[in-house]
Amino acid sequence: MSGALGPFLLKRLALSLLTLWLLSVVVFFGCQVLPGDPARAILGPLADPRAVAALNEKLGSDRPPVEIYLSWMGGLITGDMGQSYAYRSPVAPFIGSALVNSLKLAATVFAIVVPLGIGAGVLAALRAGRPIDRLISVAGLSLTVIPEFVSSIALILVFAVLLRWLPLSATWPAGSGPLVQLQHLILPALPLVIVLFGYIARMTRAGMVEALSADYTRTAILKGLPWRTVLSRHVLRNALLPTITVIAAQMGYALGGLVVVESLFRYQGIGSLVLGAARAKDFAMLQAGILTVGAFFVVTTLLADIVTTLLDPRLRTGGRR
Amino acid sequence: MSEALPLTEPAPSVAREGRTRGVVGRLLRTPSFLIGITILLFWAVCAVFAPSFVPYDPYADDLLNTLQPPSAEHWFGTDQIGRDVFSRVLVGARAILTIAPLATLVGTVAGTAIGLITGYFGGWVDAIVGRLLEVMLSLPLIIVALLVLVALGPSTPTVVVVVGLVFAPLVARTVRAAVLTERHLDYVAAAAVRGESAPYIMSVEILPNIMPPIIVEGTVRLGYAIFTIASLSFLGFGVQPPTPDWGLAIAENYGVLIGGFWWTVVFDTAATASLIVGVNLAAESLQRALAE
C-alpha cells in the first residue's frame, strides 16, 4: 500500500481527538454551567439556602468552573468518572455494565437490520423501477419516520399481548443462557430495526444503482465474467462503501434511540442510565453517560473511515495520482 | 461578461413566479402530497377547533368510570382516571402542532443564519463553526435535547428553543452547501463590486436564490421535530401533564397494556404515526417537485 495512508489516518485520529475534547467541553457546559446552581437544581426552589450551600460544597460545585472541569478531566484520564449523587457511589461501574448491556442490544439490532437492509437495497436496485423496488422504498421511508415508542407499542400489542410469542420485559432472569437472553432482546431490538432499515436499504440501493451503471461493471460483463462474479467482485464491493459509513453513523443514532427503547422495555442499558440520571438530576452520572455515548459515536465513525479507506482503492492511493 | 452588468439586478422575478406556479401545479397532481396534506390539515383543524366540539372535557376525570372499553358514550374508552380518550386524542393535536412548527422555525432561521455566514465567509470562521457543529451532530439529538432540558427544566418555550437549536446544525449544513455553489456566481461578485455590505449580499442577494433547499429542509425538519418532541414528551421532558398529548398519554398508560387495556394507547399511537407519516409524505413530494 502507499505511504499516503499513514498521514491520512493520523489526521483522522487527530480530528477525532479534537472532537472528543470539544464534546467533553459541551457536556461539561451542559451539566455544570447551564444549571447555574447544581445543588439548587437537585434540591428544588424551596430548599434552605444553607442546605444548598452545603450540598454545593459536597459536590464540589462551589469551585470556579475551570477548576471543576480540570479535576473532572483529570479523573476521567485515570478512569475515575466521579461520584453519583443518587447512588452515593462511584459512577464508573454503572457505566461499564450499562454499556455492555446496550452493546448486546445494539448487536442484536445490527445483526437483524444489516443483512435485511442490504438485502432489500440490493433487491430494489436489481429490480429498479418495478413494484418491488417501489414497495421497498415506500416501506423504508414510512418506517424510518415512526418514533421508536410508537412502533414499540404496536409490536408489544401484537407479539407480547395478542400472540404471546415474545416476553414483554427485556430483562432476562439472572443466569439465563444466550438463547434466552436473545429471546428477551428481540422485541426491544425491533423498533430500532424499523427505524434503521430504511436508511441502510436506501444507501445500498443508491450505491448499487451507481455501480451497476459504471464502466467497470460493463467491462466485467463484456469480459464474459459470470453474473454472480460481476455482482460480488465488482458491483457489491463498490456499492457497499457508502453503506458502511451510514451503518457507522447509525450506530450513534441507535444509542440515542436506546434511551426510548430501554426505558420502555425497562432494560438496564446506557440509555436508561442517562434517562434515570436526567430524572434524578444526577449530574455526574449524566455527564459520564452522555460522554460515553458521544465517545462511542466518535470511535465508530473513525473505524468506518478506516474501513472505507482500506476498501476503496481511490482513497487509498489518493496521494500518488 | 460580469464586468458589463455590475448595476443590473439579477433577480429574474417573472421566471421565478412561473416556476412557483409550476411547482404548485405538480404538487396538486401528486397523490402522496394530497394524502399527506389532508392528514396534516385534519390534525391542524383538530388542534384549532377540537376543544369546542369534542364530547367531553379532556381534563375532566371520572373516577367511577376508569379504564372503560370503547362504547357508545366513550368512542375510544376512558383512561386510568376516567378521562375520555377520544376527546384527549383530538385535543392532543394542539400541543404538538404548536411546539413542533415553532421549533422548526427557530431551527431553520438559526441554521440559515449560521449556514449563510459560514458559507459566505469561509476560512477560519467556517473551520471553527464547522467543527463545533460536527460535535453537536456527533451526539444523538435526543440526548443533546435531554441534557439541556434537564439543566434548564422542561417548559414549552424551553422545548421550542432546545429542539430548534438541536436542528440548527443540520439546516446550517444544507444552507452552507447551497451558499458555496452561489457565492462564486457573477451576481454576488457584481454586488460586491457595487460596494454592498456582506449582510446585504447574504440576505438580499444570496438568500432568495437558495430558498428552495431551505424550504425542503424546513419541511423535512418539521417531520423530525414532531418525532423528537413526541419522544421527549414520552420520556417526560416535553409536554407536561395534565395537558392532553399523545406521547405523554402513551407514557402514562403503556404500563396497563399488558392488562389488555389497549384503547388507552392505541389511538394516541395511531395519531402520532399518522401525523408524522403525513408530514413526511408532503415533505417528500415537495422535495421532488422542487427538484424537477
PDB file of N, CA, C and O in Angstrom, chain A residues 212-241:
ATOM      1  N   LEU A 212     -23.906  -0.409 -10.795  1.00  0.00           N
ATOM      2  CA  LEU A 212     -24.415  -1.226 -11.909  1.00  0.00           C
ATOM      3  C   LEU A 212     -24.250  -0.513 -13.250  1.00  0.00           C
ATOM      4  O   LEU A 212     -24.054  -1.149 -14.286  1.00  0.00           O
ATOM      5  N   SER A 213     -24.322   0.843 -13.212  1.00  0.00           N
ATOM      6  CA  SER A 213     -24.231   1.571 -14.477  1.00  0.00           C
ATOM      7  C   SER A 213     -22.801   2.048 -14.751  1.00  0.00           C
ATOM      8  O   SER A 213     -22.554   2.750 -15.721  1.00  0.00           O
ATOM      9  N   ALA A 214     -21.847   1.654 -13.866  1.00  0.00           N
ATOM     10  CA  ALA A 214     -20.472   2.136 -14.030  1.00  0.00           C
ATOM     11  C   ALA A 214     -19.759   1.380 -15.147  1.00  0.00           C
ATOM     12  O   ALA A 214     -20.135   0.257 -15.506  1.00  0.00           O
ATOM     13  N   ASP A 215     -18.709   2.032 -15.685  1.00  0.00           N
ATOM     14  CA  ASP A 215     -17.951   1.434 -16.793  1.00  0.00           C
ATOM     15  C   ASP A 215     -17.318   0.100 -16.414  1.00  0.00           C
ATOM     16  O   ASP A 215     -17.304  -0.835 -17.203  1.00  0.00           O
ATOM     17  N   TYR A 216     -16.776   0.035 -15.151  1.00  0.00           N
ATOM     18  CA  TYR A 216     -16.088  -1.198 -14.782  1.00  0.00           C
ATOM     19  C   TYR A 216     -17.040  -2.391 -14.756  1.00  0.00           C
ATOM     20  O   TYR A 216     -16.643  -3.515 -15.024  1.00  0.00           O
ATOM     21  N   THR A 217     -18.316  -2.136 -14.468  1.00  0.00           N
ATOM     22  CA  THR A 217     -19.284  -3.236 -14.465  1.00  0.00           C
ATOM     23  C   THR A 217     -19.531  -3.708 -15.905  1.00  0.00           C
ATOM     24  O   THR A 217     -19.565  -4.912 -16.184  1.00  0.00           O
ATOM     25  N   ARG A 218     -19.663  -2.701 -16.822  1.00  0.00           N
ATOM     26  CA  ARG A 218     -19.879  -3.066 -18.218  1.00  0.00           C
ATOM     27  C   ARG A 218     -18.686  -3.862 -18.741  1.00  0.00           C
ATOM     28  O   ARG A 218     -18.842  -4.886 -19.404  1.00  0.00           O
ATOM     29  N   THR A 219     -17.486  -3.385 -18.388  1.00  0.00           N
ATOM     30  CA  THR A 219     -16.281  -4.092 -18.807  1.00  0.00           C
ATOM     31  C   THR A 219     -16.295  -5.531 -18.297  1.00  0.00           C
ATOM     32  O   THR A 219     -15.998  -6.474 -19.042  1.00  0.00           O
ATOM     33  N   ALA A 220     -16.652  -5.688 -17.016  1.00  0.00           N
ATOM     34  CA  ALA A 220     -16.645  -7.026 -16.419  1.00  0.00           C
ATOM     35  C   ALA A 220     -17.637  -7.938 -17.133  1.00  0.00           C
ATOM     36  O   ALA A 220     -17.354  -9.113 -17.381  1.00  0.00           O
ATOM     37  N   ILE A 221     -18.814  -7.366 -17.489  1.00  0.00           N
ATOM     38  CA  ILE A 221     -19.816  -8.186 -18.184  1.00  0.00           C
ATOM     39  C   ILE A 221     -19.304  -8.553 -19.578  1.00  0.00           C
ATOM     40  O   ILE A 221     -19.384  -9.715 -20.001  1.00  0.00           O
ATOM     41  N   LEU A 222     -18.709  -7.545 -20.266  1.00  0.00           N
ATOM     42  CA  LEU A 222     -18.239  -7.788 -21.633  1.00  0.00           C
ATOM     43  C   LEU A 222     -17.061  -8.758 -21.655  1.00  0.00           C
ATOM     44  O   LEU A 222     -16.843  -9.460 -22.640  1.00  0.00           O
ATOM     45  N   LYS A 223     -16.283  -8.790 -20.553  1.00  0.00           N
ATOM     46  CA  LYS A 223     -15.185  -9.751 -20.459  1.00  0.00           C
ATOM     47  C   LYS A 223     -15.717 -11.180 -20.425  1.00  0.00           C
ATOM     48  O   LYS A 223     -14.969 -12.130 -20.538  1.00  0.00           O
ATOM     49  N   GLY A 224     -17.021 -11.312 -20.159  1.00  0.00           N
ATOM     50  CA  GLY A 224     -17.622 -12.635 -20.109  1.00  0.00           C
ATOM     51  C   GLY A 224     -17.606 -13.260 -18.732  1.00  0.00           C
ATOM     52  O   GLY A 224     -17.780 -14.466 -18.597  1.00  0.00           O
ATOM     53  N   LEU A 225     -17.386 -12.451 -17.704  1.00  0.00           N
ATOM     54  CA  LEU A 225     -17.430 -12.999 -16.350  1.00  0.00           C
ATOM     55  C   LEU A 225     -18.864 -13.420 -16.027  1.00  0.00           C
ATOM     56  O   LEU A 225     -19.818 -12.793 -16.486  1.00  0.00           O
ATOM     57  N   PRO A 226     -19.001 -14.492 -15.227  1.00  0.00           N
ATOM     58  CA  PRO A 226     -20.357 -14.877 -14.815  1.00  0.00           C
ATOM     59  C   PRO A 226     -21.005 -13.755 -14.004  1.00  0.00           C
ATOM     60  O   PRO A 226     -20.316 -13.025 -13.279  1.00  0.00           O
ATOM     61  N   TRP A 227     -22.321 -13.601 -14.134  1.00  0.00           N
ATOM     62  CA  TRP A 227     -23.067 -12.535 -13.480  1.00  0.00           C
ATOM     63  C   TRP A 227     -22.812 -12.510 -11.976  1.00  0.00           C
ATOM     64  O   TRP A 227     -22.634 -11.465 -11.363  1.00  0.00           O
ATOM     65  N   ARG A 228     -22.758 -13.734 -11.378  1.00  0.00           N
ATOM     66  CA  ARG A 228     -22.538 -13.841  -9.942  1.00  0.00           C
ATOM     67  C   ARG A 228     -21.199 -13.186  -9.545  1.00  0.00           C
ATOM     68  O   ARG A 228     -21.118 -12.453  -8.575  1.00  0.00           O
ATOM     69  N   THR A 229     -20.167 -13.428 -10.342  1.00  0.00           N
ATOM     70  CA  THR A 229     -18.845 -12.866 -10.052  1.00  0.00           C
ATOM     71  C   THR A 229     -18.866 -11.354 -10.242  1.00  0.00           C
ATOM     72  O   THR A 229     -18.302 -10.607  -9.430  1.00  0.00           O
ATOM     73  N   VAL A 230     -19.516 -10.900 -11.311  1.00  0.00           N
ATOM     74  CA  VAL A 230     -19.613  -9.460 -11.547  1.00  0.00           C
ATOM     75  C   VAL A 230     -20.247  -8.791 -10.335  1.00  0.00           C
ATOM     76  O   VAL A 230     -19.758  -7.782  -9.814  1.00  0.00           O
ATOM     77  N   LEU A 231     -21.336  -9.415  -9.867  1.00  0.00           N
ATOM     78  CA  LEU A 231     -22.091  -8.836  -8.763  1.00  0.00           C
ATOM     79  C   LEU A 231     -21.259  -8.776  -7.485  1.00  0.00           C
ATOM     80  O   LEU A 231     -21.167  -7.728  -6.842  1.00  0.00           O
ATOM     81  N   SER A 232     -20.602  -9.890  -7.139  1.00  0.00           N
ATOM     82  CA  SER A 232     -19.914  -9.917  -5.851  1.00  0.00           C
ATOM     83  C   SER A 232     -18.590  -9.165  -5.898  1.00  0.00           C
ATOM     84  O   SER A 232     -18.239  -8.449  -4.968  1.00  0.00           O
ATOM     85  N   ARG A 233     -17.805  -9.319  -7.009  1.00  0.00           N
ATOM     86  CA  ARG A 233     -16.467  -8.718  -7.035  1.00  0.00           C
ATOM     87  C   ARG A 233     -16.518  -7.246  -7.411  1.00  0.00           C
ATOM     88  O   ARG A 233     -15.767  -6.447  -6.896  1.00  0.00           O
ATOM     89  N   HIS A 234     -17.372  -6.893  -8.377  1.00  0.00           N
ATOM     90  CA  HIS A 234     -17.322  -5.532  -8.911  1.00  0.00           C
ATOM     91  C   HIS A 234     -18.413  -4.637  -8.363  1.00  0.00           C
ATOM     92  O   HIS A 234     -18.130  -3.532  -7.911  1.00  0.00           O
ATOM     93  N   VAL A 235     -19.652  -5.118  -8.394  1.00  0.00           N
ATOM     94  CA  VAL A 235     -20.759  -4.238  -8.018  1.00  0.00           C
ATOM     95  C   VAL A 235     -20.838  -4.068  -6.498  1.00  0.00           C
ATOM     96  O   VAL A 235     -20.735  -2.962  -5.984  1.00  0.00           O
ATOM     97  N   LEU A 236     -20.981  -5.176  -5.783  1.00  0.00           N
ATOM     98  CA  LEU A 236     -21.205  -5.089  -4.344  1.00  0.00           C
ATOM     99  C   LEU A 236     -20.060  -4.391  -3.641  1.00  0.00           C
ATOM    100  O   LEU A 236     -20.259  -3.552  -2.779  1.00  0.00           O
ATOM    101  N   ARG A 237     -18.835  -4.734  -4.029  1.00  0.00           N
ATOM    102  CA  ARG A 237     -17.683  -4.193  -3.334  1.00  0.00           C
ATOM    103  C   ARG A 237     -17.667  -2.666  -3.405  1.00  0.00           C
ATOM    104  O   ARG A 237     -17.342  -2.000  -2.426  1.00  0.00           O
ATOM    105  N   ASN A 238     -18.044  -2.111  -4.530  1.00  0.00           N
ATOM    106  CA  ASN A 238     -18.091  -0.657  -4.659  1.00  0.00           C
ATOM    107  C   ASN A 238     -19.357  -0.062  -4.062  1.00  0.00           C
ATOM    108  O   ASN A 238     -19.345   1.022  -3.513  1.00  0.00           O
ATOM    109  N   ALA A 239     -20.460  -0.817  -4.203  1.00  0.00           N
ATOM    110  CA  ALA A 239     -21.750  -0.270  -3.780  1.00  0.00           C
ATOM    111  C   ALA A 239     -21.838  -0.164  -2.264  1.00  0.00           C
ATOM    112  O   ALA A 239     -22.510   0.715  -1.741  1.00  0.00           O
ATOM    113  N   LEU A 240     -21.137  -1.056  -1.564  1.00  0.00           N
ATOM    114  CA  LEU A 240     -21.335  -1.096  -0.114  1.00  0.00           C
ATOM    115  C   LEU A 240     -20.492  -0.077   0.646  1.00  0.00           C
ATOM    116  O   LEU A 240     -20.682   0.101   1.840  1.00  0.00           O
ATOM    117  N   LEU A 241     -19.568   0.598  -0.052  1.00  0.00           N
ATOM    118  CA  LEU A 241     -18.719   1.567   0.660  1.00  0.00           C
ATOM    119  C   LEU A 241     -19.518   2.644   1.377  1.00  0.00           C
ATOM    120  O   LEU A 241     -19.354   2.835   2.582  1.00  0.00           O
TER     121      LEU A 241
END
